[in-house]
Amino acid sequence: EVQLQASGGGLVQAGGSLRLSCTTSGFTFDDYAISWFRRAPGKEREWVSCISKYEGTTHYVDSVKGRFTISSDNAKKTVYLQMNDLKPADTAKYYCAREQKWCSGKESMHNSWGRGTQVTVSS
């Protein structure tokens, strides 16, 4: 069974940092791209970042460039999102999801999702 589980969220002051983890199992890790999405109350899911193990690339939404870094530990089949200089606008539930091969940034291309982890950034 394909599984993805996000963890590492919590409460943090503006300007602080958190590292999220997405542990995966049940599929060949290097054949896929893993994305982070987030959803704030009253808003649609927003694509945040992606790492393609297939082509070795990373991508970010403009609002987090320079602050967030996506990486992976291939042996552990885990994707991380290091979030620095957090802002109240980053407050959301963060999800990791899987798509085939390339990073598209499109929610519809992701066919496997994990449970989210809450990130709350106070002013």
PDB file of C-alpha atoms in Angstrom, residues 4-116:
ATOM      1  CA  LEU A   4       2.855   9.133   2.832  1.00  0.00           C
ATOM      2  CA  GLN A   5       2.920  10.691   6.280  1.00  0.00           C
ATOM      3  CA  ALA A   6       3.711  14.310   7.088  1.00  0.00           C
ATOM      4  CA  SER A   7       5.033  15.267  10.507  1.00  0.00           C
ATOM      5  CA  GLY A   8       7.035  17.970  12.263  1.00  0.00           C
ATOM      6  CA  GLY A   9       4.519  20.791  12.439  1.00  0.00           C
ATOM      7  CA  GLY A  10       3.899  22.903  15.482  1.00  0.00           C
ATOM      8  CA  LEU A  11       3.680  26.393  16.905  1.00  0.00           C
ATOM      9  CA  VAL A  12       6.422  28.875  16.123  1.00  0.00           C
ATOM     10  CA  GLN A  13       6.993  32.615  16.398  1.00  0.00           C
ATOM     11  CA  ALA A  14       7.305  34.688  13.249  1.00  0.00           C
ATOM     12  CA  GLY A  15      10.872  34.473  12.024  1.00  0.00           C
ATOM     13  CA  GLY A  16      11.344  31.014  13.471  1.00  0.00           C
ATOM     14  CA  SER A  17      11.995  27.696  11.779  1.00  0.00           C
ATOM     15  CA  LEU A  18      10.490  24.238  11.481  1.00  0.00           C
ATOM     16  CA  ARG A  19      11.444  21.124   9.571  1.00  0.00           C
ATOM     17  CA  LEU A  20       8.682  18.965   8.171  1.00  0.00           C
ATOM     18  CA  SER A  21       9.184  15.324   7.255  1.00  0.00           C
ATOM     19  CA  CYS A  22       7.293  13.179   4.769  1.00  0.00           C
ATOM     20  CA  THR A  23       7.917   9.490   5.305  1.00  0.00           C
ATOM     21  CA  THR A  24       6.924   7.245   2.423  1.00  0.00           C
ATOM     22  CA  SER A  25       6.508   3.545   1.756  1.00  0.00           C
ATOM     23  CA  GLY A  26       4.916   1.147  -0.702  1.00  0.00           C
ATOM     24  CA  PHE A  27       6.462   2.437  -3.942  1.00  0.00           C
ATOM     25  CA  THR A  28       9.754   2.920  -5.759  1.00  0.00           C
ATOM     26  CA  PHE A  29      10.877   6.255  -4.339  1.00  0.00           C
ATOM     27  CA  ASP A  30      13.224   7.263  -7.181  1.00  0.00           C
ATOM     28  CA  ASP A  31      10.519   6.960  -9.859  1.00  0.00           C
ATOM     29  CA  TYR A  32       8.371   9.747  -8.436  1.00  0.00           C
ATOM     30  CA  ALA A  33       8.150  13.392  -7.482  1.00  0.00           C
ATOM     31  CA  ILE A  34       7.043  14.396  -3.995  1.00  0.00           C
ATOM     32  CA  SER A  35       5.332  17.720  -3.356  1.00  0.00           C
ATOM     33  CA  TRP A  36       4.362  19.715  -0.320  1.00  0.00           C
ATOM     34  CA  PHE A  37       0.955  21.372  -0.378  1.00  0.00           C
ATOM     35  CA  ARG A  38      -0.663  23.526   2.272  1.00  0.00           C
ATOM     36  CA  ARG A  39      -4.214  24.504   3.102  1.00  0.00           C
ATOM     37  CA  ALA A  40      -5.219  27.389   5.317  1.00  0.00           C
ATOM     38  CA  PRO A  41      -8.736  27.728   6.742  1.00  0.00           C
ATOM     39  CA  GLY A  42     -11.153  28.990   4.107  1.00  0.00           C
ATOM     40  CA  LYS A  43      -8.653  28.572   1.288  1.00  0.00           C
ATOM     41  CA  GLU A  44      -7.925  25.989  -1.370  1.00  0.00           C
ATOM     42  CA  ARG A  45      -4.870  23.803  -1.260  1.00  0.00           C
ATOM     43  CA  GLU A  46      -1.756  25.578  -2.467  1.00  0.00           C
ATOM     44  CA  TRP A  47       1.264  23.882  -3.977  1.00  0.00           C
ATOM     45  CA  VAL A  48       4.401  24.854  -2.056  1.00  0.00           C
ATOM     46  CA  SER A  49       7.397  22.815  -3.191  1.00  0.00           C
ATOM     47  CA  CYS A  50       8.404  19.681  -5.044  1.00  0.00           C
ATOM     48  CA  ILE A  51      11.383  17.407  -5.428  1.00  0.00           C
ATOM     49  CA  SER A  52      11.623  15.063  -8.399  1.00  0.00           C
ATOM     50  CA  LYS A  53      13.758  12.054  -7.676  1.00  0.00           C
ATOM     51  CA  TYR A  54      13.320  10.998 -11.304  1.00  0.00           C
ATOM     52  CA  GLU A  55      15.056  14.045 -12.809  1.00  0.00           C
ATOM     53  CA  GLY A  56      16.843  15.426  -9.735  1.00  0.00           C
ATOM     54  CA  THR A  57      15.156  18.836  -9.586  1.00  0.00           C
ATOM     55  CA  THR A  58      13.522  21.002  -6.931  1.00  0.00           C
ATOM     56  CA  HIS A  59      10.865  23.705  -7.291  1.00  0.00           C
ATOM     57  CA  TYR A  60       9.182  26.287  -5.074  1.00  0.00           C
ATOM     58  CA  VAL A  61       6.242  28.623  -5.121  1.00  0.00           C
ATOM     59  CA  ASP A  62       7.443  32.236  -5.284  1.00  0.00           C
ATOM     60  CA  SER A  63       6.245  33.122  -1.789  1.00  0.00           C
ATOM     61  CA  VAL A  64       8.632  30.658  -0.113  1.00  0.00           C
ATOM     62  CA  LYS A  65      11.710  30.983  -2.319  1.00  0.00           C
ATOM     63  CA  GLY A  66      14.761  31.793  -0.254  1.00  0.00           C
ATOM     64  CA  ARG A  67      13.048  30.668   2.955  1.00  0.00           C
ATOM     65  CA  PHE A  68      12.091  27.010   2.377  1.00  0.00           C
ATOM     66  CA  THR A  69      14.345  24.184   1.235  1.00  0.00           C
ATOM     67  CA  ILE A  70      13.136  20.774   0.088  1.00  0.00           C
ATOM     68  CA  SER A  71      15.448  17.788   0.312  1.00  0.00           C
ATOM     69  CA  SER A  72      15.338  14.012   0.555  1.00  0.00           C
ATOM     70  CA  ASP A  73      17.016  11.069   2.202  1.00  0.00           C
ATOM     71  CA  ASN A  74      16.783   8.354  -0.407  1.00  0.00           C
ATOM     72  CA  ALA A  75      17.814   5.564   1.935  1.00  0.00           C
ATOM     73  CA  LYS A  76      15.012   6.488   4.335  1.00  0.00           C
ATOM     74  CA  LYS A  77      12.552   7.314   1.522  1.00  0.00           C
ATOM     75  CA  THR A  78      11.841  10.564   3.316  1.00  0.00           C
ATOM     76  CA  VAL A  79      11.351  14.106   2.001  1.00  0.00           C
ATOM     77  CA  TYR A  80      12.010  17.126   4.203  1.00  0.00           C
ATOM     78  CA  LEU A  81      10.877  20.720   4.057  1.00  0.00           C
ATOM     79  CA  GLN A  82      13.113  23.069   6.013  1.00  0.00           C
ATOM     80  CA  MET A  83      11.119  26.224   6.669  1.00  0.00           C
ATOM     81  CA  ASN A  84      13.023  29.306   7.800  1.00  0.00           C
ATOM     82  CA  ASP A  85      11.904  32.874   8.476  1.00  0.00           C
ATOM     83  CA  LEU A  86       8.339  31.703   8.927  1.00  0.00           C
ATOM     84  CA  LYS A  87       5.558  34.225   8.518  1.00  0.00           C
ATOM     85  CA  PRO A  88       1.961  34.230   9.769  1.00  0.00           C
ATOM     86  CA  ALA A  89       0.905  33.735   6.136  1.00  0.00           C
ATOM     87  CA  ASP A  90       2.609  30.331   6.257  1.00  0.00           C
ATOM     88  CA  THR A  91       0.060  29.127   8.805  1.00  0.00           C
ATOM     89  CA  ALA A  92      -1.682  26.116   7.270  1.00  0.00           C
ATOM     90  CA  LYS A  93      -1.972  22.383   7.374  1.00  0.00           C
ATOM     91  CA  TYR A  94       0.842  20.942   5.280  1.00  0.00           C
ATOM     92  CA  TYR A  95       0.460  17.782   3.212  1.00  0.00           C
ATOM     93  CA  CYS A  96       2.854  15.712   1.162  1.00  0.00           C
ATOM     94  CA  ALA A  97       1.715  14.013  -2.026  1.00  0.00           C
ATOM     95  CA  ARG A  98       3.079  11.918  -4.874  1.00  0.00           C
ATOM     96  CA  GLU A  99       3.019  12.289  -8.648  1.00  0.00           C
ATOM     97  CA  GLN A 100       4.774  10.379 -11.410  1.00  0.00           C
ATOM     98  CA  LYS A 101       8.316  11.386 -12.393  1.00  0.00           C
ATOM     99  CA  TRP A 102       8.170  15.177 -12.837  1.00  0.00           C
ATOM    100  CA  CYS A 103       7.123  18.114 -10.698  1.00  0.00           C
ATOM    101  CA  SER A 104       4.018  19.683 -12.217  1.00  0.00           C
ATOM    102  CA  GLY A 105       2.806  21.907  -9.380  1.00  0.00           C
ATOM    103  CA  LYS A 106      -0.720  20.735 -10.185  1.00  0.00           C
ATOM    104  CA  GLU A 107      -2.897  19.202  -7.503  1.00  0.00           C
ATOM    105  CA  SER A 108      -4.711  17.044 -10.060  1.00  0.00           C
ATOM    106  CA  MET A 109      -1.515  15.212 -10.985  1.00  0.00           C
ATOM    107  CA  HIS A 110      -1.065  13.824  -7.478  1.00  0.00           C
ATOM    108  CA  ASN A 111      -2.794  10.513  -6.862  1.00  0.00           C
ATOM    109  CA  SER A 112      -1.499   9.697  -3.380  1.00  0.00           C
ATOM    110  CA  TRP A 113      -1.800  11.926  -0.311  1.00  0.00           C
ATOM    111  CA  GLY A 114      -0.838  11.657   3.309  1.00  0.00           C
ATOM    112  CA  ARG A 115      -2.270  13.123   6.465  1.00  0.00           C
ATOM    113  CA  GLY A 116      -1.341  16.736   7.049  1.00  0.00           C
TER     114      GLY A 116
END
